[in-house]
PDB file of C-alpha atoms in Angstrom:
ATOM      1  CA  MET O 647     168.474  29.556 276.810  1.00 70.00           C
ATOM      2  CA  GLN O 648     168.469  33.269 276.125  1.00 82.00           C
ATOM      3  CA  ALA O 649     168.745  35.618 279.066  1.00 91.00           C
ATOM      4  CA  PRO O 650     166.237  37.116 279.261  1.00 95.00           C
ATOM      5  CA  PHE O 651     163.973  34.605 277.541  1.00 96.00           C
ATOM      6  CA  GLN O 652     162.427  35.862 274.267  1.00 97.00           C
ATOM      7  CA  SER O 653     159.042  34.647 273.012  1.00 97.00           C
ATOM      8  CA  THR O 654     158.219  33.826 269.447  1.00 97.00           C
ATOM      9  CA  VAL O 655     156.933  36.722 267.356  1.00 98.00           C
ATOM     10  CA  MET O 656     153.236  37.403 267.951  1.00 98.00           C
ATOM     11  CA  THR O 657     150.806  39.587 265.978  1.00 98.00           C
ATOM     12  CA  VAL O 658     148.327  42.166 267.288  1.00 98.00           C
ATOM     13  CA  LYS O 659     144.912  40.952 266.104  1.00 98.00           C
ATOM     14  CA  PRO O 660     142.232  43.254 264.621  1.00 98.00           C
ATOM     15  CA  GLU O 661     139.682  42.255 267.292  1.00 98.00           C
ATOM     16  CA  TRP O 662     142.078  43.526 269.982  1.00 98.00           C
ATOM     17  CA  ILE O 663     141.930  47.128 268.736  1.00 97.00           C
ATOM     18  CA  ASP O 664     139.832  49.634 270.700  1.00 96.00           C
ATOM     19  CA  PHE O 665     137.825  52.619 269.513  1.00 95.00           C
ATOM     20  CA  ASN O 666     140.964  54.785 269.686  1.00 94.00           C
ATOM     21  CA  GLY O 667     142.592  52.668 266.992  1.00 95.00           C
ATOM     22  CA  HIS O 668     145.247  51.041 269.162  1.00 95.00           C
ATOM     23  CA  LEU O 669     145.666  47.890 271.228  1.00 97.00           C
ATOM     24  CA  ASN O 670     143.095  47.740 274.044  1.00 97.00           C
ATOM     25  CA  MET O 671     144.747  47.660 277.460  1.00 95.00           C
ATOM     26  CA  ALA O 672     143.340  44.200 278.258  1.00 95.00           C
ATOM     27  CA  TYR O 673     145.247  42.632 275.381  1.00 98.00           C
ATOM     28  CA  TYR O 674     148.627  43.820 276.624  1.00 97.00           C
ATOM     29  CA  GLY O 675     147.956  41.343 279.430  1.00 96.00           C
ATOM     30  CA  VAL O 676     147.058  38.654 276.903  1.00 97.00           C
ATOM     31  CA  LEU O 677     150.361  39.168 275.092  1.00 98.00           C
ATOM     32  CA  PHE O 678     152.326  39.132 278.359  1.00 98.00           C
ATOM     33  CA  ASP O 679     150.516  35.938 279.366  1.00 97.00           C
ATOM     34  CA  MET O 680     151.223  34.262 276.021  1.00 97.00           C
ATOM     35  CA  GLY O 681     154.916  35.139 276.377  1.00 97.00           C
ATOM     36  CA  ALA O 682     155.015  33.856 279.969  1.00 97.00           C
ATOM     37  CA  ASP O 683     153.337  30.617 278.875  1.00 96.00           C
ATOM     38  CA  GLN O 684     156.241  29.995 276.514  1.00 96.00           C
ATOM     39  CA  MET O 685     158.715  30.524 279.370  1.00 96.00           C
ATOM     40  CA  PHE O 686     156.629  28.382 281.713  1.00 96.00           C
ATOM     41  CA  GLU O 687     156.964  25.425 279.340  1.00 95.00           C
ATOM     42  CA  HIS O 688     160.728  25.626 279.949  1.00 94.00           C
ATOM     43  CA  PHE O 689     160.058  25.493 283.695  1.00 96.00           C
ATOM     44  CA  GLY O 690     157.856  22.426 283.209  1.00 95.00           C
ATOM     45  CA  PHE O 691     154.487  24.181 283.579  1.00 93.00           C
ATOM     46  CA  GLY O 692     153.278  22.991 280.166  1.00 88.00           C
ATOM     47  CA  PRO O 693     149.688  22.414 279.067  1.00 87.00           C
ATOM     48  CA  ASP O 694     149.503  19.036 280.854  1.00 93.00           C
ATOM     49  CA  TYR O 695     151.067  20.206 284.127  1.00 95.00           C
ATOM     50  CA  GLN O 696     147.799  20.548 286.042  1.00 94.00           C
ATOM     51  CA  SER O 697     146.341  17.214 284.931  1.00 94.00           C
ATOM     52  CA  ARG O 698     149.657  15.433 285.529  1.00 94.00           C
ATOM     53  CA  THR O 699     150.524  16.918 288.953  1.00 95.00           C
ATOM     54  CA  GLY O 700     147.385  18.520 290.404  1.00 96.00           C
ATOM     55  CA  ASN O 701     149.328  21.789 290.555  1.00 96.00           C
ATOM     56  CA  THR O 702     149.137  24.997 288.588  1.00 96.00           C
ATOM     57  CA  THR O 703     150.210  28.637 288.769  1.00 96.00           C
ATOM     58  CA  TYR O 704     148.188  31.722 289.669  1.00 96.00           C
ATOM     59  CA  ALA O 705     149.132  35.333 289.094  1.00 96.00           C
ATOM     60  CA  ALA O 706     148.882  37.032 292.495  1.00 96.00           C
ATOM     61  CA  GLU O 707     149.799  40.509 291.279  1.00 96.00           C
ATOM     62  CA  PHE O 708     150.412  42.072 287.873  1.00 96.00           C
ATOM     63  CA  HIS O 709     151.591  45.627 287.224  1.00 96.00           C
ATOM     64  CA  VAL O 710     151.614  47.014 283.658  1.00 96.00           C
ATOM     65  CA  ARG O 711     153.279  50.183 282.413  1.00 96.00           C
ATOM     66  CA  TYR O 712     152.079  51.341 278.993  1.00 96.00           C
ATOM     67  CA  ILE O 713     154.956  53.013 277.170  1.00 96.00           C
ATOM     68  CA  ARG O 714     153.981  53.259 273.488  1.00 97.00           C
ATOM     69  CA  GLU O 715     150.864  52.330 271.527  1.00 97.00           C
ATOM     70  CA  LEU O 716     150.578  49.200 269.444  1.00 98.00           C
ATOM     71  CA  HIS O 717     148.333  48.890 266.390  1.00 97.00           C
ATOM     72  CA  VAL O 718     146.672  46.187 264.322  1.00 97.00           C
ATOM     73  CA  ASN O 719     149.076  43.671 262.750  1.00 98.00           C
ATOM     74  CA  ASP O 720     152.079  44.963 264.711  1.00 98.00           C
ATOM     75  CA  GLN O 721     154.582  42.177 265.295  1.00 98.00           C
ATOM     76  CA  VAL O 722     155.714  41.908 268.931  1.00 98.00           C
ATOM     77  CA  ILE O 723     158.053  39.887 271.139  1.00 98.00           C
ATOM     78  CA  VAL O 724     157.748  39.402 274.909  1.00 98.00           C
ATOM     79  CA  SER O 725     160.842  38.979 277.064  1.00 98.00           C
ATOM     80  CA  TYR O 726     160.740  37.256 280.455  1.00 98.00           C
ATOM     81  CA  HIS O 727     163.276  38.088 283.176  1.00 97.00           C
ATOM     82  CA  LEU O 728     163.122  36.031 286.361  1.00 97.00           C
ATOM     83  CA  VAL O 729     163.902  38.640 289.019  1.00 97.00           C
ATOM     84  CA  ASP O 730     163.545  36.440 292.111  1.00 97.00           C
ATOM     85  CA  PHE O 731     162.001  33.166 293.259  1.00 97.00           C
ATOM     86  CA  ASP O 732     161.540  30.817 296.159  1.00 98.00           C
ATOM     87  CA  GLU O 733     160.049  27.341 296.310  1.00 98.00           C
ATOM     88  CA  LYS O 734     156.485  28.704 295.992  1.00 98.00           C
ATOM     89  CA  ARG O 735     156.760  32.000 294.071  1.00 98.00           C
ATOM     90  CA  LEU O 736     158.194  33.576 290.940  1.00 98.00           C
ATOM     91  CA  HIS O 737     158.823  37.320 290.618  1.00 98.00           C
ATOM     92  CA  SER O 738     159.215  38.235 286.959  1.00 97.00           C
ATOM     93  CA  PHE O 739     159.594  41.308 284.793  1.00 98.00           C
ATOM     94  CA  GLN O 740     158.545  41.299 281.153  1.00 98.00           C
ATOM     95  CA  GLU O 741     158.997  43.694 278.280  1.00 98.00           C
ATOM     96  CA  LEU O 742     156.670  43.848 275.307  1.00 98.00           C
ATOM     97  CA  ARG O 743     158.629  45.106 272.318  1.00 98.00           C
ATOM     98  CA  HIS O 744     157.661  45.834 268.767  1.00 98.00           C
ATOM     99  CA  ALA O 745     159.580  43.616 266.330  1.00 97.00           C
ATOM    100  CA  ASP O 746     161.452  46.798 265.301  1.00 97.00           C
ATOM    101  CA  GLY O 747     162.886  46.885 268.835  1.00 97.00           C
ATOM    102  CA  TRP O 748     161.046  49.727 270.559  1.00 98.00           C
ATOM    103  CA  LEU O 749     159.456  49.206 273.973  1.00 98.00           C
ATOM    104  CA  ALA O 750     155.641  49.177 274.063  1.00 98.00           C
ATOM    105  CA  ALA O 751     154.978  48.077 277.668  1.00 98.00           C
ATOM    106  CA  THR O 752     156.391  46.371 280.737  1.00 98.00           C
ATOM    107  CA  GLY O 753     154.727  43.883 283.059  1.00 97.00           C
ATOM    108  CA  GLU O 754     155.812  42.819 286.524  1.00 97.00           C
ATOM    109  CA  THR O 755     154.247  39.707 288.037  1.00 97.00           C
ATOM    110  CA  MET O 756     154.198  37.725 291.255  1.00 98.00           C
ATOM    111  CA  THR O 757     153.228  34.168 290.347  1.00 98.00           C
ATOM    112  CA  LEU O 758     152.221  31.559 292.916  1.00 98.00           C
ATOM    113  CA  HIS O 759     152.643  27.797 292.598  1.00 98.00           C
ATOM    114  CA  VAL O 760     149.333  26.286 293.724  1.00 97.00           C
ATOM    115  CA  ASP O 761     148.243  22.804 294.771  1.00 97.00           C
ATOM    116  CA  GLN O 762     144.736  22.601 293.315  1.00 95.00           C
ATOM    117  CA  SER O 763     143.507  20.179 296.018  1.00 95.00           C
ATOM    118  CA  GLY O 764     143.293  23.090 298.483  1.00 92.00           C
ATOM    119  CA  PRO O 765     143.700  25.242 296.635  1.00 93.00           C
ATOM    120  CA  ARG O 766     146.763  26.438 298.522  1.00 97.00           C
ATOM    121  CA  VAL O 767     150.185  27.828 297.722  1.00 98.00           C
ATOM    122  CA  ALA O 768     152.632  24.923 297.721  1.00 98.00           C
ATOM    123  CA  PRO O 769     156.265  24.154 296.876  1.00 98.00           C
ATOM    124  CA  MET O 770     157.142  23.330 293.280  1.00 97.00           C
ATOM    125  CA  PRO O 771     158.235  19.761 292.520  1.00 96.00           C
ATOM    126  CA  ASP O 772     162.000  19.242 292.666  1.00 97.00           C
ATOM    127  CA  ASP O 773     162.408  18.874 288.883  1.00 96.00           C
ATOM    128  CA  VAL O 774     160.556  22.138 288.210  1.00 96.00           C
ATOM    129  CA  LEU O 775     162.409  23.976 290.978  1.00 97.00           C
ATOM    130  CA  ALA O 776     165.710  22.790 289.497  1.00 97.00           C
ATOM    131  CA  ARG O 777     164.775  24.313 286.113  1.00 96.00           C
ATOM    132  CA  VAL O 778     163.686  27.541 287.823  1.00 97.00           C
ATOM    133  CA  LYS O 779     167.062  27.664 289.612  1.00 97.00           C
ATOM    134  CA  GLY O 780     168.867  27.203 286.296  1.00 95.00           C
ATOM    135  CA  VAL O 781     166.982  30.103 284.729  1.00 96.00           C
ATOM    136  CA  ALA O 782     167.581  32.209 287.834  1.00 96.00           C
ATOM    137  CA  GLN O 783     171.333  31.595 287.552  1.00 95.00           C
ATOM    138  CA  ALA O 784     171.334  32.689 283.904  1.00 95.00           C
ATOM    139  CA  HIS O 785     169.204  35.753 284.668  1.00 95.00           C
ATOM    140  CA  ALA O 786     171.341  36.724 287.687  1.00 94.00           C
ATOM    141  CA  THR O 787     173.953  38.010 285.233  1.00 93.00           C
ATOM    142  CA  LEU O 788     171.468  40.525 283.796  1.00 94.00           C
ATOM    143  CA  ASP O 789     171.151  44.105 284.938  1.00 93.00           C
ATOM    144  CA  LYS O 790     168.104  44.909 287.048  1.00 92.00           C
ATOM    145  CA  PRO O 791     165.351  45.812 284.575  1.00 92.00           C
ATOM    146  CA  GLU O 792     164.439  49.483 284.363  1.00 90.00           C
ATOM    147  CA  GLY O 793     161.037  49.868 285.974  1.00 92.00           C
ATOM    148  CA  VAL O 794     161.129  46.821 288.247  1.00 94.00           C
ATOM    149  CA  HIS O 795     159.463  47.636 291.594  1.00 92.00           C
ATOM    150  CA  ALA O 796     157.817  50.714 290.054  1.00 89.00           C
ATOM    151  CA  SER O 797     154.965  52.167 292.060  1.00 87.00           C
ATOM    152  CA  ILE O 798     151.939  54.155 291.066  1.00 88.00           C
ATOM    153  CA  GLY O 799     151.050  57.485 292.583  1.00 88.00           C
ATOM    154  CA  ILE O 800     150.689  61.206 292.016  1.00 92.00           C
ATOM    155  CA  ARG O 801     153.952  62.989 292.591  1.00 86.00           C
ATOM    156  CA  ARG O 802     153.487  66.168 294.621  1.00 91.00           C
ATOM    157  CA  THR O 803     155.948  69.019 294.529  1.00 85.00           C
TER     158      THR O 803
END
């Protein structure tokens, strides 16, 4: 597996464009989510995970930084870097890049593993946790992503 994981190429759809002529901010999240879904299949959180196990994942926090505008029909790729994890949580950092290589946005997420019978945060099954550990080992060799742990605020001088 690539480190960081790279999604398939995705295309910015015309209906995602706002009145300013560029990708509406909501759809950056859609693209990040679509990229994460591809990574999650490698973890074992595929489309049948909830019906098979009674578990799912919830995003507890998501922080986006908009770097450069995207436009209709732009081709993009989402990377997924597993920054940290424990038996119940995944901390990830994603980059949304134009197919030409330039950075359009970053997304940082805290994902919870949830037992739907509660619902409550619960440990991942052993087989899934083993795959998460394998990805974490591969990603541990990567440099810390620029922008991870970024905060928002007005800088005063």
